[in-house]
Amino acid sequence: MKLFFYIFLFLINVSVFSQNIAVMDPRLVLDQYQKRLEFENDLREKEKNYQKIIFDERIKILEEEGEQLKKYGSLSQEEKRKITSKNEELDEKYDEMENSLKELHLEYQNILKSDITIAAVIVGKEKGYDIVISKEVSFYGGVDITQDVIEFLNSSDRTLLEESLKNGSKNLELIR
């Protein structure tokens, strides 16, 4: 029984060590990926535009309230209801815009994750590796291809990545 166990462990070690393993730091790749910066700038710009829209509409409501106060000295119950209703509608509009930004952020995250995964597959295969694993789960060994993945993602010739995204790439084991 012990002999079988030792043979089993030996076979596992042989199969693991017979594979070419690469490691990649996904956080560093993400930090240095230009597309991430473009997405962040897009999100910031959209958020700024949304805030301006809300701010401008709040100003309109306040101006209308100010005009009513100047004209009549106070607000009627009907005017108070209208202003309250407009503010509530504006709060709902703000929430919708906020949710839209959250959805877009999630979509961008998924795109970036997909890009990085496929780039790791392509670079790993091009360099002759069987497996690419996250540097975070590797205690020892493996060749670091992080910089190669970053360069590939930021290169102007990414046709292979674009084709893989269209066709769906499932040909490399990627451990996260």
PDB file of C-alpha atoms in Angstrom:
ATOM      1  CA  MET A   1       0.000   0.000   0.000  1.00  0.00           C
ATOM      2  CA  LYS A   2       2.806   2.422   0.895  1.00  0.00           C
ATOM      3  CA  LEU A   3       4.644   1.521  -2.281  1.00  0.00           C
ATOM      4  CA  PHE A   4       1.546   2.338  -4.352  1.00  0.00           C
ATOM      5  CA  PHE A   5       1.227   5.703  -2.573  1.00  0.00           C
ATOM      6  CA  TYR A   6       4.868   6.631  -3.285  1.00  0.00           C
ATOM      7  CA  ILE A   7       4.553   5.595  -6.925  1.00  0.00           C
ATOM      8  CA  PHE A   8       1.397   7.714  -7.187  1.00  0.00           C
ATOM      9  CA  LEU A   9       3.167  10.767  -5.715  1.00  0.00           C
ATOM     10  CA  PHE A  10       6.113  10.221  -8.047  1.00  0.00           C
ATOM     11  CA  LEU A  11       3.843  10.090 -11.095  1.00  0.00           C
ATOM     12  CA  ILE A  12       2.047  13.271 -10.049  1.00  0.00           C
ATOM     13  CA  ASN A  13       5.370  15.088  -9.633  1.00  0.00           C
ATOM     14  CA  VAL A  14       6.662  13.826 -12.979  1.00  0.00           C
ATOM     15  CA  SER A  15       3.518  14.980 -14.796  1.00  0.00           C
ATOM     16  CA  VAL A  16       3.596  18.401 -13.152  1.00  0.00           C
ATOM     17  CA  PHE A  17       7.285  18.939 -13.806  1.00  0.00           C
ATOM     18  CA  SER A  18       7.098  17.729 -17.390  1.00  0.00           C
ATOM     19  CA  GLN A  19       4.938  20.712 -18.297  1.00  0.00           C
ATOM     20  CA  ASN A  20       6.316  24.124 -19.150  1.00  0.00           C
ATOM     21  CA  ILE A  21       4.774  26.553 -16.702  1.00  0.00           C
ATOM     22  CA  ALA A  22       4.676  30.327 -16.966  1.00  0.00           C
ATOM     23  CA  VAL A  23       3.537  32.784 -14.321  1.00  0.00           C
ATOM     24  CA  MET A  24       1.938  36.167 -14.746  1.00  0.00           C
ATOM     25  CA  ASP A  25       1.070  38.965 -12.325  1.00  0.00           C
ATOM     26  CA  PRO A  26      -2.497  39.903 -13.353  1.00  0.00           C
ATOM     27  CA  ARG A  27      -2.565  43.001 -11.131  1.00  0.00           C
ATOM     28  CA  LEU A  28       0.571  44.420 -12.716  1.00  0.00           C
ATOM     29  CA  VAL A  29      -0.768  43.628 -16.178  1.00  0.00           C
ATOM     30  CA  LEU A  30      -4.023  45.406 -15.368  1.00  0.00           C
ATOM     31  CA  ASP A  31      -2.202  48.394 -13.882  1.00  0.00           C
ATOM     32  CA  GLN A  32      -0.100  48.845 -17.020  1.00  0.00           C
ATOM     33  CA  TYR A  33      -2.760  48.030 -19.623  1.00  0.00           C
ATOM     34  CA  GLN A  34      -3.538  51.168 -21.643  1.00  0.00           C
ATOM     35  CA  LYS A  35      -7.105  50.105 -22.345  1.00  0.00           C
ATOM     36  CA  ARG A  36      -7.810  50.229 -18.593  1.00  0.00           C
ATOM     37  CA  LEU A  37      -6.733  53.875 -18.538  1.00  0.00           C
ATOM     38  CA  GLU A  38      -8.983  54.610 -21.521  1.00  0.00           C
ATOM     39  CA  PHE A  39     -11.918  52.949 -19.771  1.00  0.00           C
ATOM     40  CA  GLU A  40     -11.240  54.840 -16.543  1.00  0.00           C
ATOM     41  CA  ASN A  41     -11.107  58.139 -18.427  1.00  0.00           C
ATOM     42  CA  ASP A  42     -14.357  57.292 -20.202  1.00  0.00           C
ATOM     43  CA  LEU A  43     -16.075  56.477 -16.903  1.00  0.00           C
ATOM     44  CA  ARG A  44     -14.774  59.692 -15.303  1.00  0.00           C
ATOM     45  CA  GLU A  45     -15.997  61.740 -18.269  1.00  0.00           C
ATOM     46  CA  LYS A  46     -19.448  60.139 -18.194  1.00  0.00           C
ATOM     47  CA  GLU A  47     -19.696  60.664 -14.438  1.00  0.00           C
ATOM     48  CA  LYS A  48     -18.693  64.305 -14.844  1.00  0.00           C
ATOM     49  CA  ASN A  49     -21.344  64.794 -17.547  1.00  0.00           C
ATOM     50  CA  TYR A  50     -24.005  63.108 -15.413  1.00  0.00           C
ATOM     51  CA  GLN A  51     -23.120  65.296 -12.449  1.00  0.00           C
ATOM     52  CA  LYS A  52     -23.355  68.412 -14.608  1.00  0.00           C
ATOM     53  CA  ILE A  53     -26.799  67.386 -15.879  1.00  0.00           C
ATOM     54  CA  ILE A  54     -28.048  66.811 -12.328  1.00  0.00           C
ATOM     55  CA  PHE A  55     -26.433  70.018 -11.062  1.00  0.00           C
ATOM     56  CA  ASP A  56     -27.969  72.098 -13.871  1.00  0.00           C
ATOM     57  CA  GLU A  57     -31.416  70.645 -13.243  1.00  0.00           C
ATOM     58  CA  ARG A  58     -31.115  71.297  -9.484  1.00  0.00           C
ATOM     59  CA  ILE A  59     -30.209  74.912 -10.264  1.00  0.00           C
ATOM     60  CA  LYS A  60     -33.332  75.220 -12.460  1.00  0.00           C
ATOM     61  CA  ILE A  61     -35.508  73.933  -9.623  1.00  0.00           C
ATOM     62  CA  LEU A  62     -33.931  76.382  -7.178  1.00  0.00           C
ATOM     63  CA  GLU A  63     -34.334  79.263  -9.633  1.00  0.00           C
ATOM     64  CA  GLU A  64     -38.021  78.423 -10.112  1.00  0.00           C
ATOM     65  CA  GLU A  65     -38.464  78.293  -6.354  1.00  0.00           C
ATOM     66  CA  GLY A  66     -36.667  81.633  -6.015  1.00  0.00           C
ATOM     67  CA  GLU A  67     -38.872  83.245  -8.654  1.00  0.00           C
ATOM     68  CA  GLN A  68     -42.010  82.037  -6.877  1.00  0.00           C
ATOM     69  CA  LEU A  69     -40.737  83.400  -3.582  1.00  0.00           C
ATOM     70  CA  LYS A  70     -39.916  86.792  -5.160  1.00  0.00           C
ATOM     71  CA  LYS A  71     -43.234  86.957  -6.936  1.00  0.00           C
ATOM     72  CA  TYR A  72     -45.548  85.815  -4.133  1.00  0.00           C
ATOM     73  CA  GLY A  73     -43.419  86.047  -0.990  1.00  0.00           C
ATOM     74  CA  SER A  74     -44.023  82.371  -0.204  1.00  0.00           C
ATOM     75  CA  LEU A  75     -44.785  79.060  -1.859  1.00  0.00           C
ATOM     76  CA  SER A  76     -48.245  77.633  -2.110  1.00  0.00           C
ATOM     77  CA  GLN A  77     -48.809  74.011  -1.126  1.00  0.00           C
ATOM     78  CA  GLU A  78     -49.166  73.179  -4.817  1.00  0.00           C
ATOM     79  CA  GLU A  79     -45.791  74.793  -5.638  1.00  0.00           C
ATOM     80  CA  LYS A  80     -44.149  72.950  -2.720  1.00  0.00           C
ATOM     81  CA  ARG A  81     -45.535  69.657  -4.059  1.00  0.00           C
ATOM     82  CA  LYS A  82     -44.289  70.430  -7.568  1.00  0.00           C
ATOM     83  CA  ILE A  83     -40.795  71.240  -6.293  1.00  0.00           C
ATOM     84  CA  THR A  84     -40.731  68.138  -4.106  1.00  0.00           C
ATOM     85  CA  SER A  85     -41.887  66.049  -7.044  1.00  0.00           C
ATOM     86  CA  LYS A  86     -39.211  67.521  -9.335  1.00  0.00           C
ATOM     87  CA  ASN A  87     -36.536  66.835  -6.716  1.00  0.00           C
ATOM     88  CA  GLU A  88     -37.725  63.241  -6.336  1.00  0.00           C
ATOM     89  CA  GLU A  89     -37.679  62.761 -10.115  1.00  0.00           C
ATOM     90  CA  LEU A  90     -34.193  64.199 -10.210  1.00  0.00           C
ATOM     91  CA  ASP A  91     -33.077  61.815  -7.437  1.00  0.00           C
ATOM     92  CA  GLU A  92     -34.454  58.906  -9.480  1.00  0.00           C
ATOM     93  CA  LYS A  93     -32.663  60.173 -12.567  1.00  0.00           C
ATOM     94  CA  TYR A  94     -29.433  60.399 -10.556  1.00  0.00           C
ATOM     95  CA  ASP A  95     -29.877  56.807  -9.336  1.00  0.00           C
ATOM     96  CA  GLU A  96     -30.458  55.636 -12.922  1.00  0.00           C
ATOM     97  CA  MET A  97     -27.307  57.402 -14.076  1.00  0.00           C
ATOM     98  CA  GLU A  98     -25.364  55.918 -11.160  1.00  0.00           C
ATOM     99  CA  ASN A  99     -26.611  52.430 -12.026  1.00  0.00           C
ATOM    100  CA  SER A 100     -25.703  52.989 -15.659  1.00  0.00           C
ATOM    101  CA  LEU A 101     -22.149  53.853 -14.623  1.00  0.00           C
ATOM    102  CA  LYS A 102     -21.934  50.757 -12.420  1.00  0.00           C
ATOM    103  CA  GLU A 103     -23.098  48.547 -15.292  1.00  0.00           C
ATOM    104  CA  LEU A 104     -20.591  50.136 -17.651  1.00  0.00           C
ATOM    105  CA  HIS A 105     -17.819  49.671 -15.079  1.00  0.00           C
ATOM    106  CA  LEU A 106     -18.713  45.983 -14.765  1.00  0.00           C
ATOM    107  CA  GLU A 107     -18.764  45.618 -18.548  1.00  0.00           C
ATOM    108  CA  TYR A 108     -15.335  47.244 -18.779  1.00  0.00           C
ATOM    109  CA  GLN A 109     -13.993  44.929 -16.056  1.00  0.00           C
ATOM    110  CA  ASN A 110     -15.208  41.898 -17.980  1.00  0.00           C
ATOM    111  CA  ILE A 111     -13.605  43.148 -21.192  1.00  0.00           C
ATOM    112  CA  LEU A 112     -10.291  43.763 -19.445  1.00  0.00           C
ATOM    113  CA  LYS A 113     -10.360  40.370 -17.753  1.00  0.00           C
ATOM    114  CA  SER A 114     -11.083  38.680 -21.073  1.00  0.00           C
ATOM    115  CA  ASP A 115      -8.334  40.632 -22.861  1.00  0.00           C
ATOM    116  CA  ILE A 116      -5.756  39.741 -20.207  1.00  0.00           C
ATOM    117  CA  THR A 117      -6.760  36.079 -20.148  1.00  0.00           C
ATOM    118  CA  ILE A 118      -6.569  35.732 -23.924  1.00  0.00           C
ATOM    119  CA  ALA A 119      -3.288  37.662 -24.068  1.00  0.00           C
ATOM    120  CA  ALA A 120      -1.832  35.276 -21.467  1.00  0.00           C
ATOM    121  CA  VAL A 121      -3.006  32.348 -23.614  1.00  0.00           C
ATOM    122  CA  ILE A 122      -1.491  33.780 -26.784  1.00  0.00           C
ATOM    123  CA  VAL A 123       1.816  34.827 -25.226  1.00  0.00           C
ATOM    124  CA  GLY A 124       2.062  31.557 -23.296  1.00  0.00           C
ATOM    125  CA  LYS A 125       1.477  29.476 -26.427  1.00  0.00           C
ATOM    126  CA  GLU A 126       3.856  31.606 -28.519  1.00  0.00           C
ATOM    127  CA  LYS A 127       6.604  31.069 -25.951  1.00  0.00           C
ATOM    128  CA  GLY A 128       5.936  27.344 -25.729  1.00  0.00           C
ATOM    129  CA  TYR A 129       4.289  27.119 -22.310  1.00  0.00           C
ATOM    130  CA  ASP A 130       1.617  24.585 -21.511  1.00  0.00           C
ATOM    131  CA  ILE A 131       0.174  26.395 -18.511  1.00  0.00           C
ATOM    132  CA  VAL A 132       0.026  30.001 -17.348  1.00  0.00           C
ATOM    133  CA  ILE A 133      -0.788  30.541 -13.686  1.00  0.00           C
ATOM    134  CA  SER A 134      -1.210  33.616 -11.585  1.00  0.00           C
ATOM    135  CA  LYS A 135       1.964  34.669  -9.835  1.00  0.00           C
ATOM    136  CA  GLU A 136      -0.135  34.991  -6.672  1.00  0.00           C
ATOM    137  CA  VAL A 137      -0.596  31.201  -6.455  1.00  0.00           C
ATOM    138  CA  SER A 138       2.955  30.262  -7.400  1.00  0.00           C
ATOM    139  CA  PHE A 139       5.341  29.818  -4.506  1.00  0.00           C
ATOM    140  CA  TYR A 140       8.242  28.716  -6.643  1.00  0.00           C
ATOM    141  CA  GLY A 141       9.091  28.192 -10.268  1.00  0.00           C
ATOM    142  CA  GLY A 142       7.609  29.130 -13.559  1.00  0.00           C
ATOM    143  CA  VAL A 143       8.905  31.692 -16.008  1.00  0.00           C
ATOM    144  CA  ASP A 144       7.483  35.171 -15.542  1.00  0.00           C
ATOM    145  CA  ILE A 145       5.782  36.382 -18.741  1.00  0.00           C
ATOM    146  CA  THR A 146       4.084  39.394 -17.136  1.00  0.00           C
ATOM    147  CA  GLN A 147       6.055  41.979 -19.109  1.00  0.00           C
ATOM    148  CA  ASP A 148       5.502  40.060 -22.346  1.00  0.00           C
ATOM    149  CA  VAL A 149       1.734  40.069 -21.758  1.00  0.00           C
ATOM    150  CA  ILE A 150       1.783  43.816 -20.995  1.00  0.00           C
ATOM    151  CA  GLU A 151       3.755  44.523 -24.174  1.00  0.00           C
ATOM    152  CA  PHE A 152       1.415  42.348 -26.224  1.00  0.00           C
ATOM    153  CA  LEU A 153      -1.702  44.074 -24.868  1.00  0.00           C
ATOM    154  CA  ASN A 154      -0.314  47.554 -25.424  1.00  0.00           C
ATOM    155  CA  SER A 155       1.128  46.823 -28.868  1.00  0.00           C
ATOM    156  CA  SER A 156      -0.526  48.281 -31.921  1.00  0.00           C
ATOM    157  CA  ASP A 157      -0.677  44.896 -33.663  1.00  0.00           C
ATOM    158  CA  ARG A 158      -3.251  42.995 -31.621  1.00  0.00           C
ATOM    159  CA  THR A 159      -5.029  41.259 -34.460  1.00  0.00           C
ATOM    160  CA  LEU A 160      -4.495  37.859 -32.851  1.00  0.00           C
ATOM    161  CA  LEU A 161      -6.167  39.100 -29.668  1.00  0.00           C
ATOM    162  CA  GLU A 162      -9.075  40.581 -31.613  1.00  0.00           C
ATOM    163  CA  GLU A 163      -9.549  37.344 -33.570  1.00  0.00           C
ATOM    164  CA  SER A 164      -9.444  35.307 -30.376  1.00  0.00           C
ATOM    165  CA  LEU A 165     -12.026  37.565 -28.780  1.00  0.00           C
ATOM    166  CA  LYS A 166     -14.336  37.054 -31.754  1.00  0.00           C
ATOM    167  CA  ASN A 167     -13.841  33.300 -31.971  1.00  0.00           C
ATOM    168  CA  GLY A 168     -13.513  32.543 -28.254  1.00  0.00           C
ATOM    169  CA  SER A 169     -10.263  30.988 -27.093  1.00  0.00           C
ATOM    170  CA  LYS A 170     -10.380  27.913 -24.899  1.00  0.00           C
ATOM    171  CA  ASN A 171      -7.060  26.296 -25.665  1.00  0.00           C
ATOM    172  CA  LEU A 172      -4.862  27.117 -22.663  1.00  0.00           C
ATOM    173  CA  GLU A 173      -5.344  26.202 -19.041  1.00  0.00           C
ATOM    174  CA  LEU A 174      -5.361  29.405 -17.003  1.00  0.00           C
ATOM    175  CA  ILE A 175      -5.431  29.118 -13.242  1.00  0.00           C
ATOM    176  CA  ARG A 176      -6.534  32.237 -11.391  1.00  0.00           C
TER     177      ARG A 176
END
